[in-house]
Each structure stands twice: as structure tokens, then as C-alpha cells.
Amino acid sequence: MPEASTAKGRATQARIVEGAAEVLREQGVAFTTLDDIRDRTRTSKSQLFHYFPGGKDELLLAVARFEAERVLEDQQPHLDCLDSWESWYRWRDAVVERYELQNDQCPLGSLFLQVGRSEPGARAIAAELMRQWQERIAEGIRTLRARELIPASVDADRNAAALLAGIQGGVSIMMSTGSSAHLKAALDTGIDQLRHAAAGAGQAEVK
Amino acid sequence: MPEASTAKGRATQARIVEGAAEVLREQGVAFTTLDDIRDRTRTSKSQLFHYFPGGKDELLLAVARFEAERVLEDQQPHLDCLDSWESWYRWRDAVVERYELQNDQCPLGSLFLQVGRSEPGARAIAAELMRQWQERIAEGIRTLRARELIPASVDADRNAAALLAGIQGGVSIMMSTGSSAHLKAALDTGIDQLRHAAAGAGQAEVK
DNA sequence: TTTAGACTGGACTCCCCAGTCCATTCTTCT
DNA sequence: AGAAGAATGGACTGGGGAGTCCAGTCTAAA
């Protein structure tokens, strides 16, 4: 994605990415054509290919990057200050609300399935997003540990990984069933597990 | 999907579904054409439309049903006898192994994204699969409760929902990163949480 | 003001692929 | 055997959509 060299050009390029993201959220990747994007963004074919010489794939990748950024932003400021039990619950509510609003539209998941196999770039975006997301959660757990709200024996990375998996799964189940029950269950039991560790012994050591 | 009326016909129909499932696992829905399926299954266009008059959508739906059945079968016999801690770990191993073998091929996830929005039937298949899967897990938790391996206060449905979400998320993260770490973390912490409940107090009641 | 190059419009091409159609062969039943 | 219907082969069509091209306009710098 070569940078546009004038202000007008940059504005157009941004309009394309944002508009494309909208259309993709509404219709899904499989059913979205360049003409749909062209209509929505009030551009022409030549503009699309001018700013994304690689064609549709390159544009989809740009949208994926755009959406990936939003994912963590939408969880702020909660995600970056997981320092008390109240803050964890505020974060939980923010996550649930974000995905309930978005309902059955999971731009990233479907984008990756479309571009995924062909473009190694898409995998990298997804992997990096997961890495960062998990790291913030783990940091929150370490903060709890530092404040002695939970014992030092709690494995921050493993718990963060499990929590992240629960969120992902919760969201994808919501996409097929329309219910956020699983997402809530995953978040609640995940946080409960941390609180529970505070009361009882350390993490289980089995296996 | 009208049933074929001769043995030969039924064999062909089955060959189509199984072959299509293979191709779809290998190439992904977005990149699979009817001609790919025709080649693999040694059939002709007219056969595809003879057995699936609704065309590609109907065939994809049939494949989704086929794959959904396999999901639970592949976890047997473990999923149906979650009656001791050892059996839970055997089940865990079976799930991990199954998805590691399948690696980055998640037929169902992508099938639903393709057919999903247009066909209400796809959602129904996914929802039903999730319901059954969760129910088996919940049944396992109730068995543990009945054997007094965990306290009666444990909420079987909520824990089963969370565990299922963790599995789904673990699998989808594996699809983007290639690593089963999250799947394992989700299963392990989920089971640990049950074991932990056995030692300490009842489930957390917070919030 | 001129000019190079960025930006834009939109018609056009070309290919791919779902779906159609009909002629032919095989099954099954009486 | 022979008829009715199931099963099969494969050529053909039609439309949609990605990507191309070129002519025309705007921007910015000298």
C-alpha cells in the first residue's frame, strides 16, 4: 500500500479503507465486490487500483489492519488498567458491549478466511493482534499479583491465553447463535478463576 | 437434499459429500469451485445438480452437516464418559490431537461464513452442534458432582459454556497462529478450575 | 504560468464459474 | 424382454466481477 503523496490523496485512501470496512462488516467478505466499495466510498475503479495496486487482496489486507487496530482501542481505557477487581469487571462489560453491538459481524474472522491462505500477511496481522491482546491481559494479572490480590503462583501467561481463547470462542459462538451467553460465561469464569485463586491455594498443578 | 433412490445413486451422493468435504478442508470455501469437487469426486455437473438441485449452497450445507457430525464422533468415546479426572484428561488429549492433526483447516468455521448469512440452515446446524457439545460437557460435570468429586455448588452449564468457548477460541487462534498453545491453555485451566473447586469453596459468587 | 505528476472517471475486456440442457447409458421391476 | 425412470457425460450459456486503459482534471512547486 504505497502512501499517497498529497493531502487529497491520503484523504481518499483513508475514505476507501474506512468505507470498505463498513461494507465488509455489513455484507461479509464473501458477498462484497469492488463495485460495492466503489459506491460506498464515492470513488472509481481507477482510484481503488491507484491506491491499492495489488487489487482486492491488498485492499482487504489494509482493512484487516484497520480493523485489528480498532479491536484493542475499543477496549480502552479498561484494558490498560486492569489493577483492581472493579476494573476487571469494567473491562468485561466493555468487551461484551462491543461485541453485542457488533452482533454477528466479525470482520476480522471472515477477512482472514478469505485472504488467509493466500496471503501470509493476514496471518501475521492476526497473530500480532492476539499477541498484544494476550500481553495486556497478562500484564493485568501481573498487576494483581504485585498488589497481592492473587498469589504469586498464578501463571499469568497461561491464564491470559485461556481468557483470550474464551473471548474468541465466545464471539464466534455468538456469531452462529446470536447469543452472548458463552462470551459472558467465558469472561466470568475466567475472572472468577483468578478471584478464586486469591481465596484458596495456588493454581492447580495437575498434569 | 432428496435421497437417491438406488444403491448406486446413494453411493454417488455420499462420494460427493465426502469428496467435497476433503476439497473444502484443503482449499477453503472461498477458493473451491464446483469443478474442483467434480474432479475430486469423479462426477459430472449434471450429477452434482441431480443430487443437490439447490446448487452449490445446498451442497455446502450437506457438507456442513457431514462435518458437524464428525466433530462429536471424533471425541468419542471420551466425551461420553467424563466420569473421573483421568477421563477428562483423556478427552482433553483427544480434542487437542484432533485439531492439531487438522491443523489450520477448520471446515465448519469457514463454511458458515460462506453460507451463513444467506442460509438460515447453516446457523441452525452450528447452533445445534454447539448445544449438543455443551450438553455433553455439562453432563460430565454433573457426573463429577454426583460422584462428589466436586461440590454441588458448581454451575455445570456455565462451566460447560466457558469450556466450549475456550475450545472454539483455541481452535480459531490455532488457525491464525499455527500453535495449539491457546487450545491447551483453555482446556487445562478449564479443567483445573473444576478440580480447584473440589479443593476450595464453591464457585465464586461475585457480581 | 507552466509543467510534471498526482488524481479521477468510467467504459471496456476477459475470464471464471454456477447453472442448464439434452443425449446416452444403466437399473430395476414386471 | 422391455419399458420407465434413475443416473451420467459433457458441451454450452449467461452473468458477474476483477482488473485495464486512457483521456481528462486537479495540485503543487518553480
Coordinates of N, CA and C (backbone and C1' of nucleotides) in Angstrom, one line a residue, chain A residues 12 44 46-47 50-51, chain C residues 6-11:
Chain A
T12 N -8.5 10.4 0.3 CA -9.2 9.4 -0.5 C -8.9 8.0 0.0
S44 N -13.8 5.7 -8.0 CA -13.9 4.9 -9.2 C -12.9 3.8 -9.2
S46 N -10.4 3.1 -11.0 CA -9.0 3.5 -11.1 C -8.5 4.0 -9.8
Q47 N -9.3 4.6 -9.0 CA -8.8 5.1 -7.7 C -8.5 3.9 -6.8
H50 N -5.4 2.6 -8.0 CA -4.3 3.5 -7.9 C -3.7 3.4 -6.5
Y51 N -4.6 3.3 -5.5 CA -4.1 3.3 -4.1 C -3.8 1.9 -3.6
Chain C
dA6 P 3.7 11.1 -9.3 O5' 2.4 11.2 -8.3 C5' 2.4 12.3 -7.4 C4' 1.0 12.9 -7.3 C3' -0.1 11.8 -7.0 O3' -0.9 12.2 -5.9 C1' -0.8 13.1 -8.9
dC7 P -1.9 11.2 -5.2 O5' -3.2 11.5 -6.1 C5' -3.8 12.8 -6.0 C4' -4.9 12.8 -7.0 C3' -6.0 11.7 -6.8 O3' -7.2 12.4 -6.4 C1' -5.6 12.2 -9.1
dT8 P -8.5 11.5 -6.0 O5' -9.2 11.3 -7.4 C5' -9.8 12.5 -8.0 C4' -10.5 12.1 -9.3 C3' -11.5 11.0 -9.2 O3' -12.7 11.5 -9.6 C1' -10.1 10.8 -11.1
dG9 P -14.1 10.8 -9.3 O5' -14.5 10.4 -10.7 C5' -14.4 11.4 -11.8 C4' -14.9 10.8 -13.1 C3' -15.9 9.7 -13.0 O3' -17.0 10.0 -13.9 C1' -14.0 9.0 -14.2
dG10 P -18.3 9.1 -13.9 O5' -18.0 8.0 -15.0 C5' -17.5 8.4 -16.2 C4' -17.1 7.1 -17.0 C3' -18.0 5.9 -16.7 O3' -18.1 5.2 -17.9 C1' -15.8 5.3 -16.4
dA11 P -19.6 4.9 -18.5 O5' -19.2 4.3 -19.9 C5' -18.3 5.1 -20.8 C4' -17.3 4.2 -21.4 C3' -17.8 2.9 -21.9 O3' -17.1 2.6 -23.2 C1' -16.1 2.4 -20.4

